[in-house]
Amino acid sequence: MKLFLITRVVPFVLQLFVRFIYLTSKKVFHHPEIDSNEPFIVTFWHGELLMQPFNYKKIKPKGKVSAMISEHKDGEAITRTVEYLGIDSIRGSSTRGGAKALIGAIKELKAGDDIAITPDGPRGPRHSVADGIVAISQKTNARILIFNCKPTKYWQFNSWDKFIVPKPFGKLEFFIQEPFDLNSLEIDEAKELIKKKLLLNSME
C-alpha cells in the first residue's frame, strides 16, 4: 500500500498541484529564438526543477525531452510525476546507474530528441556541476540550453538543494539562455561556464 501511494497517488496529486500553480500564476517568458529541430541538452538546478516542464513546452511544444532521474527509490515518484507533465525519463545518475544513463542520453540526442539534466543532482552539493553533462555534450556535439524559473512568491524547503515550490497566484519568470557548445573547452572550464550561466538567473 505504501509503495502504491508513493508511486501512483502522490505523483498524480503532485502534478495536479503543479498545474494549479502554473494556471493561477502570471507568466513572463524570456526565451531566445531556437531551431525546434535541433536536439539540445536542457539543464537547470535541482532546486528549480518543479516548473521546468512548462518552460520546455513553451519553446518546444511538440518536442520530446527525457530527464535523467536517479535509480534511487525516490526517483520513481519523480519519474511518474514528470510523465504526467509530458516529460520522459532516463533512469540513472552520477551516483547510481551512471553508465546506463550516459548511453541512454547519447542515444536520445542522436535520435534527434532532447535530454534534461540537473548537474547538481541527485544529492548535491547544491549548485555544483558534475562531469556527466560535459561528457554528453562533447560526445554528441549537442548544444546546451540553460533554464531558470524565478517565482515572486514561494516556499523553500530546508533540503540540500533548497527546493523551491512557487505559491499560487504569484508571478513566474521563465528564462532560457542562448544555446552554446563545449567543444573547445577542457572539462573544468566547461563546468565553470555551465555553473556561471546557471547562476545568472537563479534563486539564491
mmCIF file with all atom_site columns, C-alpha atoms in Angstrom:
data_model
loop_
_atom_site.group_PDB
_atom_site.id
_atom_site.type_symbol
_atom_site.label_atom_id
_atom_site.label_alt_id
_atom_site.label_comp_id
_atom_site.label_asym_id
_atom_site.label_entity_id
_atom_site.label_seq_id
_atom_site.pdbx_PDB_ins_code
_atom_site.Cartn_x
_atom_site.Cartn_y
_atom_site.Cartn_z
_atom_site.occupancy
_atom_site.B_iso_or_equiv
_atom_site.pdbx_formal_charge
_atom_site.auth_seq_id
_atom_site.auth_comp_id
_atom_site.auth_asym_id
_atom_site.auth_atom_id
_atom_site.pdbx_PDB_model_num
ATOM 1   C CA . MET A 1 1   ? 0.000  0.000  0.000   1.00 0.00 ? 1   MET A CA 1
ATOM 2   C CA . LYS A 1 2   ? 2.832  2.415  0.890   1.00 0.00 ? 2   LYS A CA 1
ATOM 3   C CA . LEU A 1 3   ? 4.557  1.743  -2.432  1.00 0.00 ? 3   LEU A CA 1
ATOM 4   C CA . PHE A 1 4   ? 1.284  2.321  -4.292  1.00 0.00 ? 4   PHE A CA 1
ATOM 5   C CA . LEU A 1 5   ? 0.847  5.678  -2.545  1.00 0.00 ? 5   LEU A CA 1
ATOM 6   C CA . ILE A 1 6   ? 4.401  6.796  -3.319  1.00 0.00 ? 6   ILE A CA 1
ATOM 7   C CA . THR A 1 7   ? 4.475  5.693  -6.963  1.00 0.00 ? 7   THR A CA 1
ATOM 8   C CA . ARG A 1 8   ? 0.851  6.269  -8.011  1.00 0.00 ? 8   ARG A CA 1
ATOM 9   C CA . VAL A 1 9   ? -1.213 8.504  -5.752  1.00 0.00 ? 9   VAL A CA 1
ATOM 10  C CA . VAL A 1 10  ? 1.430  11.069 -4.733  1.00 0.00 ? 10  VAL A CA 1
ATOM 11  C CA . PRO A 1 11  ? 2.648  11.742 -8.322  1.00 0.00 ? 11  PRO A CA 1
ATOM 12  C CA . PHE A 1 12  ? -0.929 12.205 -9.573  1.00 0.00 ? 12  PHE A CA 1
ATOM 13  C CA . VAL A 1 13  ? -1.800 14.665 -6.810  1.00 0.00 ? 13  VAL A CA 1
ATOM 14  C CA . LEU A 1 14  ? 1.525  16.475 -7.155  1.00 0.00 ? 14  LEU A CA 1
ATOM 15  C CA . GLN A 1 15  ? 1.160  17.050 -10.890 1.00 0.00 ? 15  GLN A CA 1
ATOM 16  C CA . LEU A 1 16  ? -2.348 18.446 -10.324 1.00 0.00 ? 16  LEU A CA 1
ATOM 17  C CA . PHE A 1 17  ? -0.914 20.873 -7.785  1.00 0.00 ? 17  PHE A CA 1
ATOM 18  C CA . VAL A 1 18  ? 1.918  21.885 -10.149 1.00 0.00 ? 18  VAL A CA 1
ATOM 19  C CA . ARG A 1 19  ? -0.614 22.555 -12.921 1.00 0.00 ? 19  ARG A CA 1
ATOM 20  C CA . PHE A 1 20  ? -2.721 24.619 -10.496 1.00 0.00 ? 20  PHE A CA 1
ATOM 21  C CA . ILE A 1 21  ? 0.304  26.774 -9.607  1.00 0.00 ? 21  ILE A CA 1
ATOM 22  C CA . TYR A 1 22  ? 1.067  27.345 -13.284 1.00 0.00 ? 22  TYR A CA 1
ATOM 23  C CA . LEU A 1 23  ? -2.510 28.142 -14.285 1.00 0.00 ? 23  LEU A CA 1
ATOM 24  C CA . THR A 1 24  ? -3.045 30.635 -11.446 1.00 0.00 ? 24  THR A CA 1
ATOM 25  C CA . SER A 1 25  ? 0.268  32.455 -11.947 1.00 0.00 ? 25  SER A CA 1
ATOM 26  C CA . LYS A 1 26  ? 1.195  35.330 -14.213 1.00 0.00 ? 26  LYS A CA 1
ATOM 27  C CA . LYS A 1 27  ? 3.818  34.076 -16.652 1.00 0.00 ? 27  LYS A CA 1
ATOM 28  C CA . VAL A 1 28  ? 6.693  36.004 -18.235 1.00 0.00 ? 28  VAL A CA 1
ATOM 29  C CA . PHE A 1 29  ? 8.977  34.186 -20.691 1.00 0.00 ? 29  PHE A CA 1
ATOM 30  C CA . HIS A 1 30  ? 12.496 35.338 -21.552 1.00 0.00 ? 30  HIS A CA 1
ATOM 31  C CA . HIS A 1 31  ? 13.255 32.992 -24.451 1.00 0.00 ? 31  HIS A CA 1
ATOM 32  C CA . PRO A 1 32  ? 15.620 33.133 -27.433 1.00 0.00 ? 32  PRO A CA 1
ATOM 33  C CA . GLU A 1 33  ? 14.750 32.000 -30.945 1.00 0.00 ? 33  GLU A CA 1
ATOM 34  C CA . ILE A 1 34  ? 15.863 28.405 -31.397 1.00 0.00 ? 34  ILE A CA 1
ATOM 35  C CA . ASP A 1 35  ? 15.704 25.725 -34.066 1.00 0.00 ? 35  ASP A CA 1
ATOM 36  C CA . SER A 1 36  ? 12.962 23.398 -32.864 1.00 0.00 ? 36  SER A CA 1
ATOM 37  C CA . ASN A 1 37  ? 14.520 20.531 -34.840 1.00 0.00 ? 37  ASN A CA 1
ATOM 38  C CA . GLU A 1 38  ? 17.907 20.742 -33.116 1.00 0.00 ? 38  GLU A CA 1
ATOM 39  C CA . PRO A 1 39  ? 18.414 18.327 -30.190 1.00 0.00 ? 39  PRO A CA 1
ATOM 40  C CA . PHE A 1 40  ? 19.575 20.096 -27.027 1.00 0.00 ? 40  PHE A CA 1
ATOM 41  C CA . ILE A 1 41  ? 20.825 19.296 -23.557 1.00 0.00 ? 41  ILE A CA 1
ATOM 42  C CA . VAL A 1 42  ? 18.463 21.169 -21.247 1.00 0.00 ? 42  VAL A CA 1
ATOM 43  C CA . THR A 1 43  ? 19.924 21.924 -17.832 1.00 0.00 ? 43  THR A CA 1
ATOM 44  C CA . PHE A 1 44  ? 18.697 23.554 -14.618 1.00 0.00 ? 44  PHE A CA 1
ATOM 45  C CA . TRP A 1 45  ? 19.426 23.423 -10.907 1.00 0.00 ? 45  TRP A CA 1
ATOM 46  C CA . HIS A 1 46  ? 17.809 20.598 -8.942  1.00 0.00 ? 46  HIS A CA 1
ATOM 47  C CA . GLY A 1 47  ? 16.098 23.085 -6.635  1.00 0.00 ? 47  GLY A CA 1
ATOM 48  C CA . GLU A 1 48  ? 14.356 24.802 -9.562  1.00 0.00 ? 48  GLU A CA 1
ATOM 49  C CA . LEU A 1 49  ? 13.097 21.734 -11.417 1.00 0.00 ? 49  LEU A CA 1
ATOM 50  C CA . LEU A 1 50  ? 9.402  21.803 -10.461 1.00 0.00 ? 50  LEU A CA 1
ATOM 51  C CA . MET A 1 51  ? 8.126  24.216 -13.133 1.00 0.00 ? 51  MET A CA 1
ATOM 52  C CA . GLN A 1 52  ? 10.661 23.460 -15.871 1.00 0.00 ? 52  GLN A CA 1
ATOM 53  C CA . PRO A 1 53  ? 8.354  21.177 -17.920 1.00 0.00 ? 53  PRO A CA 1
ATOM 54  C CA . PHE A 1 54  ? 6.308  24.298 -18.733 1.00 0.00 ? 54  PHE A CA 1
ATOM 55  C CA . ASN A 1 55  ? 9.453  26.214 -19.655 1.00 0.00 ? 55  ASN A CA 1
ATOM 56  C CA . TYR A 1 56  ? 10.364 23.446 -22.100 1.00 0.00 ? 56  TYR A CA 1
ATOM 57  C CA . LYS A 1 57  ? 6.899  23.049 -23.616 1.00 0.00 ? 57  LYS A CA 1
ATOM 58  C CA . LYS A 1 58  ? 6.697  26.785 -24.289 1.00 0.00 ? 58  LYS A CA 1
ATOM 59  C CA . ILE A 1 59  ? 9.764  26.714 -26.516 1.00 0.00 ? 59  ILE A CA 1
ATOM 60  C CA . LYS A 1 60  ? 9.234  23.202 -27.954 1.00 0.00 ? 60  LYS A CA 1
ATOM 61  C CA . PRO A 1 61  ? 5.501  22.414 -27.797 1.00 0.00 ? 61  PRO A CA 1
ATOM 62  C CA . LYS A 1 62  ? 5.901  19.231 -29.843 1.00 0.00 ? 62  LYS A CA 1
ATOM 63  C CA . GLY A 1 63  ? 9.381  18.319 -28.629 1.00 0.00 ? 63  GLY A CA 1
ATOM 64  C CA . LYS A 1 64  ? 10.368 15.154 -26.810 1.00 0.00 ? 64  LYS A CA 1
ATOM 65  C CA . VAL A 1 65  ? 12.633 15.501 -23.785 1.00 0.00 ? 65  VAL A CA 1
ATOM 66  C CA . SER A 1 66  ? 13.870 12.802 -21.432 1.00 0.00 ? 66  SER A CA 1
ATOM 67  C CA . ALA A 1 67  ? 15.070 13.751 -17.951 1.00 0.00 ? 67  ALA A CA 1
ATOM 68  C CA . MET A 1 68  ? 17.946 11.898 -16.307 1.00 0.00 ? 68  MET A CA 1
ATOM 69  C CA . ILE A 1 69  ? 16.482 10.710 -12.995 1.00 0.00 ? 69  ILE A CA 1
ATOM 70  C CA . SER A 1 70  ? 18.203 8.728  -10.255 1.00 0.00 ? 70  SER A CA 1
ATOM 71  C CA . GLU A 1 71  ? 17.589 4.973  -9.903  1.00 0.00 ? 71  GLU A CA 1
ATOM 72  C CA . HIS A 1 72  ? 17.116 5.587  -6.166  1.00 0.00 ? 72  HIS A CA 1
ATOM 73  C CA . LYS A 1 73  ? 13.614 4.652  -4.957  1.00 0.00 ? 73  LYS A CA 1
ATOM 74  C CA . ASP A 1 74  ? 12.738 8.347  -4.593  1.00 0.00 ? 74  ASP A CA 1
ATOM 75  C CA . GLY A 1 75  ? 13.324 8.700  -8.327  1.00 0.00 ? 75  GLY A CA 1
ATOM 76  C CA . GLU A 1 76  ? 10.289 6.537  -9.106  1.00 0.00 ? 76  GLU A CA 1
ATOM 77  C CA . ALA A 1 77  ? 7.863  9.126  -7.731  1.00 0.00 ? 77  ALA A CA 1
ATOM 78  C CA . ILE A 1 78  ? 9.637  11.901 -9.644  1.00 0.00 ? 78  ILE A CA 1
ATOM 79  C CA . THR A 1 79  ? 9.581  9.814  -12.841 1.00 0.00 ? 79  THR A CA 1
ATOM 80  C CA . ARG A 1 80  ? 5.821  9.294  -12.670 1.00 0.00 ? 80  ARG A CA 1
ATOM 81  C CA . THR A 1 81  ? 5.159  12.933 -11.777 1.00 0.00 ? 81  THR A CA 1
ATOM 82  C CA . VAL A 1 82  ? 7.081  14.331 -14.747 1.00 0.00 ? 82  VAL A CA 1
ATOM 83  C CA . GLU A 1 83  ? 5.467  11.770 -17.062 1.00 0.00 ? 83  GLU A CA 1
ATOM 84  C CA . TYR A 1 84  ? 2.105  13.407 -16.284 1.00 0.00 ? 84  TYR A CA 1
ATOM 85  C CA . LEU A 1 85  ? 3.682  16.701 -17.391 1.00 0.00 ? 85  LEU A CA 1
ATOM 86  C CA . GLY A 1 86  ? 4.888  15.312 -20.713 1.00 0.00 ? 86  GLY A CA 1
ATOM 87  C CA . ILE A 1 87  ? 8.489  14.508 -19.763 1.00 0.00 ? 87  ILE A CA 1
ATOM 88  C CA . ASP A 1 88  ? 10.045 11.089 -20.406 1.00 0.00 ? 88  ASP A CA 1
ATOM 89  C CA . SER A 1 89  ? 12.862 9.719  -18.261 1.00 0.00 ? 89  SER A CA 1
ATOM 90  C CA . ILE A 1 90  ? 16.269 8.086  -18.447 1.00 0.00 ? 90  ILE A CA 1
ATOM 91  C CA . ARG A 1 91  ? 16.965 6.300  -15.162 1.00 0.00 ? 91  ARG A CA 1
ATOM 92  C CA . GLY A 1 92  ? 20.416 6.748  -13.691 1.00 0.00 ? 92  GLY A CA 1
ATOM 93  C CA . SER A 1 93  ? 22.615 9.488  -12.274 1.00 0.00 ? 93  SER A CA 1
ATOM 94  C CA . SER A 1 94  ? 26.169 10.327 -11.240 1.00 0.00 ? 94  SER A CA 1
ATOM 95  C CA . THR A 1 95  ? 25.716 8.215  -8.087  1.00 0.00 ? 95  THR A CA 1
ATOM 96  C CA . ARG A 1 96  ? 23.713 5.238  -9.390  1.00 0.00 ? 96  ARG A CA 1
ATOM 97  C CA . GLY A 1 97  ? 23.303 3.737  -12.858 1.00 0.00 ? 97  GLY A CA 1
ATOM 98  C CA . GLY A 1 98  ? 25.563 6.380  -14.396 1.00 0.00 ? 98  GLY A CA 1
ATOM 99  C CA . ALA A 1 99  ? 26.950 4.407  -17.335 1.00 0.00 ? 99  ALA A CA 1
ATOM 100 C CA . LYS A 1 100 ? 23.493 3.242  -18.413 1.00 0.00 ? 100 LYS A CA 1
ATOM 101 C CA . ALA A 1 101 ? 22.141 6.773  -18.164 1.00 0.00 ? 101 ALA A CA 1
ATOM 102 C CA . LEU A 1 102 ? 25.055 8.179  -20.184 1.00 0.00 ? 102 LEU A CA 1
ATOM 103 C CA . ILE A 1 103 ? 24.447 5.692  -23.002 1.00 0.00 ? 103 ILE A CA 1
ATOM 104 C CA . GLY A 1 104 ? 20.711 6.360  -22.915 1.00 0.00 ? 104 GLY A CA 1
ATOM 105 C CA . ALA A 1 105 ? 21.228 10.127 -23.094 1.00 0.00 ? 105 ALA A CA 1
ATOM 106 C CA . ILE A 1 106 ? 23.568 9.844  -26.073 1.00 0.00 ? 106 ILE A CA 1
ATOM 107 C CA . LYS A 1 107 ? 21.044 7.625  -27.892 1.00 0.00 ? 107 LYS A CA 1
ATOM 108 C CA . GLU A 1 108 ? 18.246 10.147 -27.321 1.00 0.00 ? 108 GLU A CA 1
ATOM 109 C CA . LEU A 1 109 ? 20.298 13.035 -28.678 1.00 0.00 ? 109 LEU A CA 1
ATOM 110 C CA . LYS A 1 110 ? 21.471 11.065 -31.723 1.00 0.00 ? 110 LYS A CA 1
ATOM 111 C CA . ALA A 1 111 ? 17.813 10.206 -32.411 1.00 0.00 ? 111 ALA A CA 1
ATOM 112 C CA . GLY A 1 112 ? 17.090 13.937 -32.551 1.00 0.00 ? 112 GLY A CA 1
ATOM 113 C CA . ASP A 1 113 ? 15.405 14.279 -29.152 1.00 0.00 ? 113 ASP A CA 1
ATOM 114 C CA . ASP A 1 114 ? 16.309 16.445 -26.161 1.00 0.00 ? 114 ASP A CA 1
ATOM 115 C CA . ILE A 1 115 ? 17.549 15.410 -22.732 1.00 0.00 ? 115 ILE A CA 1
ATOM 116 C CA . ALA A 1 116 ? 17.314 17.246 -19.400 1.00 0.00 ? 116 ALA A CA 1
ATOM 117 C CA . ILE A 1 117 ? 19.948 17.170 -16.652 1.00 0.00 ? 117 ILE A CA 1
ATOM 118 C CA . THR A 1 118 ? 20.192 18.680 -13.176 1.00 0.00 ? 118 THR A CA 1
ATOM 119 C CA . PRO A 1 119 ? 24.008 18.966 -12.915 1.00 0.00 ? 119 PRO A CA 1
ATOM 120 C CA . ASP A 1 120 ? 23.944 19.220 -9.108  1.00 0.00 ? 120 ASP A CA 1
ATOM 121 C CA . GLY A 1 121 ? 21.560 16.274 -8.694  1.00 0.00 ? 121 GLY A CA 1
ATOM 122 C CA . PRO A 1 122 ? 20.565 13.933 -7.251  1.00 0.00 ? 122 PRO A CA 1
ATOM 123 C CA . ARG A 1 123 ? 22.309 14.774 -3.970  1.00 0.00 ? 123 ARG A CA 1
ATOM 124 C CA . GLY A 1 124 ? 24.476 17.837 -4.461  1.00 0.00 ? 124 GLY A CA 1
ATOM 125 C CA . PRO A 1 125 ? 26.385 19.724 -3.353  1.00 0.00 ? 125 PRO A CA 1
ATOM 126 C CA . ARG A 1 126 ? 23.960 22.472 -4.288  1.00 0.00 ? 126 ARG A CA 1
ATOM 127 C CA . HIS A 1 127 ? 24.959 24.484 -7.366  1.00 0.00 ? 127 HIS A CA 1
ATOM 128 C CA . SER A 1 128 ? 27.780 22.097 -8.272  1.00 0.00 ? 128 SER A CA 1
ATOM 129 C CA . VAL A 1 129 ? 28.273 20.707 -11.791 1.00 0.00 ? 129 VAL A CA 1
ATOM 130 C CA . ALA A 1 130 ? 29.050 17.011 -12.254 1.00 0.00 ? 130 ALA A CA 1
ATOM 131 C CA . ASP A 1 131 ? 31.121 15.697 -15.169 1.00 0.00 ? 131 ASP A CA 1
ATOM 132 C CA . GLY A 1 132 ? 28.247 13.932 -16.949 1.00 0.00 ? 132 GLY A CA 1
ATOM 133 C CA . ILE A 1 133 ? 26.748 16.923 -18.746 1.00 0.00 ? 133 ILE A CA 1
ATOM 134 C CA . VAL A 1 134 ? 30.154 17.859 -20.200 1.00 0.00 ? 134 VAL A CA 1
ATOM 135 C CA . ALA A 1 135 ? 30.837 14.302 -21.376 1.00 0.00 ? 135 ALA A CA 1
ATOM 136 C CA . ILE A 1 136 ? 27.441 14.009 -23.075 1.00 0.00 ? 136 ILE A CA 1
ATOM 137 C CA . SER A 1 137 ? 27.753 17.381 -24.800 1.00 0.00 ? 137 SER A CA 1
ATOM 138 C CA . GLN A 1 138 ? 31.256 16.734 -26.100 1.00 0.00 ? 138 GLN A CA 1
ATOM 139 C CA . LYS A 1 139 ? 30.481 13.182 -27.260 1.00 0.00 ? 139 LYS A CA 1
ATOM 140 C CA . THR A 1 140 ? 27.390 14.269 -29.226 1.00 0.00 ? 140 THR A CA 1
ATOM 141 C CA . ASN A 1 141 ? 28.253 17.895 -30.156 1.00 0.00 ? 141 ASN A CA 1
ATOM 142 C CA . ALA A 1 142 ? 24.864 18.793 -28.650 1.00 0.00 ? 142 ALA A CA 1
ATOM 143 C CA . ARG A 1 143 ? 24.461 22.380 -27.509 1.00 0.00 ? 143 ARG A CA 1
ATOM 144 C CA . ILE A 1 144 ? 23.218 23.309 -24.052 1.00 0.00 ? 144 ILE A CA 1
ATOM 145 C CA . LEU A 1 145 ? 20.145 25.311 -23.071 1.00 0.00 ? 145 LEU A CA 1
ATOM 146 C CA . ILE A 1 146 ? 20.203 26.874 -19.600 1.00 0.00 ? 146 ILE A CA 1
ATOM 147 C CA . PHE A 1 147 ? 16.778 27.016 -17.877 1.00 0.00 ? 147 PHE A CA 1
ATOM 148 C CA . ASN A 1 148 ? 15.781 29.043 -14.817 1.00 0.00 ? 148 ASN A CA 1
ATOM 149 C CA . CYS A 1 149 ? 12.472 29.827 -13.141 1.00 0.00 ? 149 CYS A CA 1
ATOM 150 C CA . LYS A 1 150 ? 12.058 32.690 -10.650 1.00 0.00 ? 150 LYS A CA 1
ATOM 151 C CA . PRO A 1 151 ? 8.753  32.924 -8.740  1.00 0.00 ? 151 PRO A CA 1
ATOM 152 C CA . THR A 1 152 ? 7.807  36.064 -6.812  1.00 0.00 ? 152 THR A CA 1
ATOM 153 C CA . LYS A 1 153 ? 6.162  34.020 -4.036  1.00 0.00 ? 153 LYS A CA 1
ATOM 154 C CA . TYR A 1 154 ? 7.376  30.596 -2.970  1.00 0.00 ? 154 TYR A CA 1
ATOM 155 C CA . TRP A 1 155 ? 8.016  28.054 -0.264  1.00 0.00 ? 155 TRP A CA 1
ATOM 156 C CA . GLN A 1 156 ? 11.642 26.908 0.107   1.00 0.00 ? 156 GLN A CA 1
ATOM 157 C CA . PHE A 1 157 ? 12.486 23.563 1.700   1.00 0.00 ? 157 PHE A CA 1
ATOM 158 C CA . ASN A 1 158 ? 15.321 23.129 4.170   1.00 0.00 ? 158 ASN A CA 1
ATOM 159 C CA . SER A 1 159 ? 16.836 20.442 1.930   1.00 0.00 ? 159 SER A CA 1
ATOM 160 C CA . TRP A 1 160 ? 20.322 20.201 0.412   1.00 0.00 ? 160 TRP A CA 1
ATOM 161 C CA . ASP A 1 161 ? 19.056 21.815 -2.822  1.00 0.00 ? 161 ASP A CA 1
ATOM 162 C CA . LYS A 1 162 ? 16.862 24.444 -1.095  1.00 0.00 ? 162 LYS A CA 1
ATOM 163 C CA . PHE A 1 163 ? 13.999 23.122 -3.232  1.00 0.00 ? 163 PHE A CA 1
ATOM 164 C CA . ILE A 1 164 ? 11.584 25.822 -4.369  1.00 0.00 ? 164 ILE A CA 1
ATOM 165 C CA . VAL A 1 165 ? 7.804  25.422 -4.704  1.00 0.00 ? 165 VAL A CA 1
ATOM 166 C CA . PRO A 1 166 ? 6.114  28.510 -6.174  1.00 0.00 ? 166 PRO A CA 1
ATOM 167 C CA . LYS A 1 167 ? 2.927  29.665 -4.472  1.00 0.00 ? 167 LYS A CA 1
ATOM 168 C CA . PRO A 1 168 ? -0.277 30.010 -6.499  1.00 0.00 ? 168 PRO A CA 1
ATOM 169 C CA . PHE A 1 169 ? -1.422 33.434 -7.715  1.00 0.00 ? 169 PHE A CA 1
ATOM 170 C CA . GLY A 1 170 ? 2.078  34.851 -7.987  1.00 0.00 ? 170 GLY A CA 1
ATOM 171 C CA . LYS A 1 171 ? 4.333  35.626 -10.923 1.00 0.00 ? 171 LYS A CA 1
ATOM 172 C CA . LEU A 1 172 ? 6.632  33.159 -12.659 1.00 0.00 ? 172 LEU A CA 1
ATOM 173 C CA . GLU A 1 173 ? 9.552  34.378 -14.731 1.00 0.00 ? 173 GLU A CA 1
ATOM 174 C CA . PHE A 1 174 ? 10.925 31.716 -17.070 1.00 0.00 ? 174 PHE A CA 1
ATOM 175 C CA . PHE A 1 175 ? 14.415 32.105 -18.524 1.00 0.00 ? 175 PHE A CA 1
ATOM 176 C CA . ILE A 1 176 ? 16.209 30.252 -21.323 1.00 0.00 ? 176 ILE A CA 1
ATOM 177 C CA . GLN A 1 177 ? 19.627 31.448 -22.461 1.00 0.00 ? 177 GLN A CA 1
ATOM 178 C CA . GLU A 1 178 ? 21.121 31.275 -25.940 1.00 0.00 ? 178 GLU A CA 1
ATOM 179 C CA . PRO A 1 179 ? 22.387 27.758 -26.710 1.00 0.00 ? 179 PRO A CA 1
ATOM 180 C CA . PHE A 1 180 ? 26.139 27.143 -26.505 1.00 0.00 ? 180 PHE A CA 1
ATOM 181 C CA . ASP A 1 181 ? 28.580 24.259 -27.027 1.00 0.00 ? 181 ASP A CA 1
ATOM 182 C CA . LEU A 1 182 ? 31.543 22.989 -25.020 1.00 0.00 ? 182 LEU A CA 1
ATOM 183 C CA . ASN A 1 183 ? 33.661 21.560 -27.819 1.00 0.00 ? 183 ASN A CA 1
ATOM 184 C CA . SER A 1 184 ? 36.728 23.776 -27.357 1.00 0.00 ? 184 SER A CA 1
ATOM 185 C CA . LEU A 1 185 ? 36.819 23.597 -23.546 1.00 0.00 ? 185 LEU A CA 1
ATOM 186 C CA . GLU A 1 186 ? 38.616 21.421 -21.019 1.00 0.00 ? 186 GLU A CA 1
ATOM 187 C CA . ILE A 1 187 ? 36.314 19.734 -18.506 1.00 0.00 ? 187 ILE A CA 1
ATOM 188 C CA . ASP A 1 188 ? 36.951 22.162 -15.635 1.00 0.00 ? 188 ASP A CA 1
ATOM 189 C CA . GLU A 1 189 ? 36.470 25.177 -17.929 1.00 0.00 ? 189 GLU A CA 1
ATOM 190 C CA . ALA A 1 190 ? 33.241 23.692 -19.262 1.00 0.00 ? 190 ALA A CA 1
ATOM 191 C CA . LYS A 1 191 ? 31.861 23.017 -15.771 1.00 0.00 ? 191 LYS A CA 1
ATOM 192 C CA . GLU A 1 192 ? 32.712 26.546 -14.650 1.00 0.00 ? 192 GLU A CA 1
ATOM 193 C CA . LEU A 1 193 ? 30.978 28.017 -17.700 1.00 0.00 ? 193 LEU A CA 1
ATOM 194 C CA . ILE A 1 194 ? 27.817 25.987 -17.066 1.00 0.00 ? 194 ILE A CA 1
ATOM 195 C CA . LYS A 1 195 ? 27.782 26.993 -13.396 1.00 0.00 ? 195 LYS A CA 1
ATOM 196 C CA . LYS A 1 196 ? 28.269 30.682 -14.235 1.00 0.00 ? 196 LYS A CA 1
ATOM 197 C CA . LYS A 1 197 ? 25.383 30.652 -16.718 1.00 0.00 ? 197 LYS A CA 1
ATOM 198 C CA . LEU A 1 198 ? 23.062 28.715 -14.383 1.00 0.00 ? 198 LEU A CA 1
ATOM 199 C CA . LEU A 1 199 ? 23.683 31.175 -11.553 1.00 0.00 ? 199 LEU A CA 1
ATOM 200 C CA . LEU A 1 200 ? 22.869 34.178 -13.740 1.00 0.00 ? 200 LEU A CA 1
ATOM 201 C CA . ASN A 1 201 ? 19.081 33.976 -13.230 1.00 0.00 ? 201 ASN A CA 1
ATOM 202 C CA . SER A 1 202 ? 18.940 31.503 -10.361 1.00 0.00 ? 202 SER A CA 1
ATOM 203 C CA . MET A 1 203 ? 17.182 31.698 -7.000  1.00 0.00 ? 203 MET A CA 1
ATOM 204 C CA . GLU A 1 204 ? 19.525 32.076 -4.026  1.00 0.00 ? 204 GLU A CA 1
#
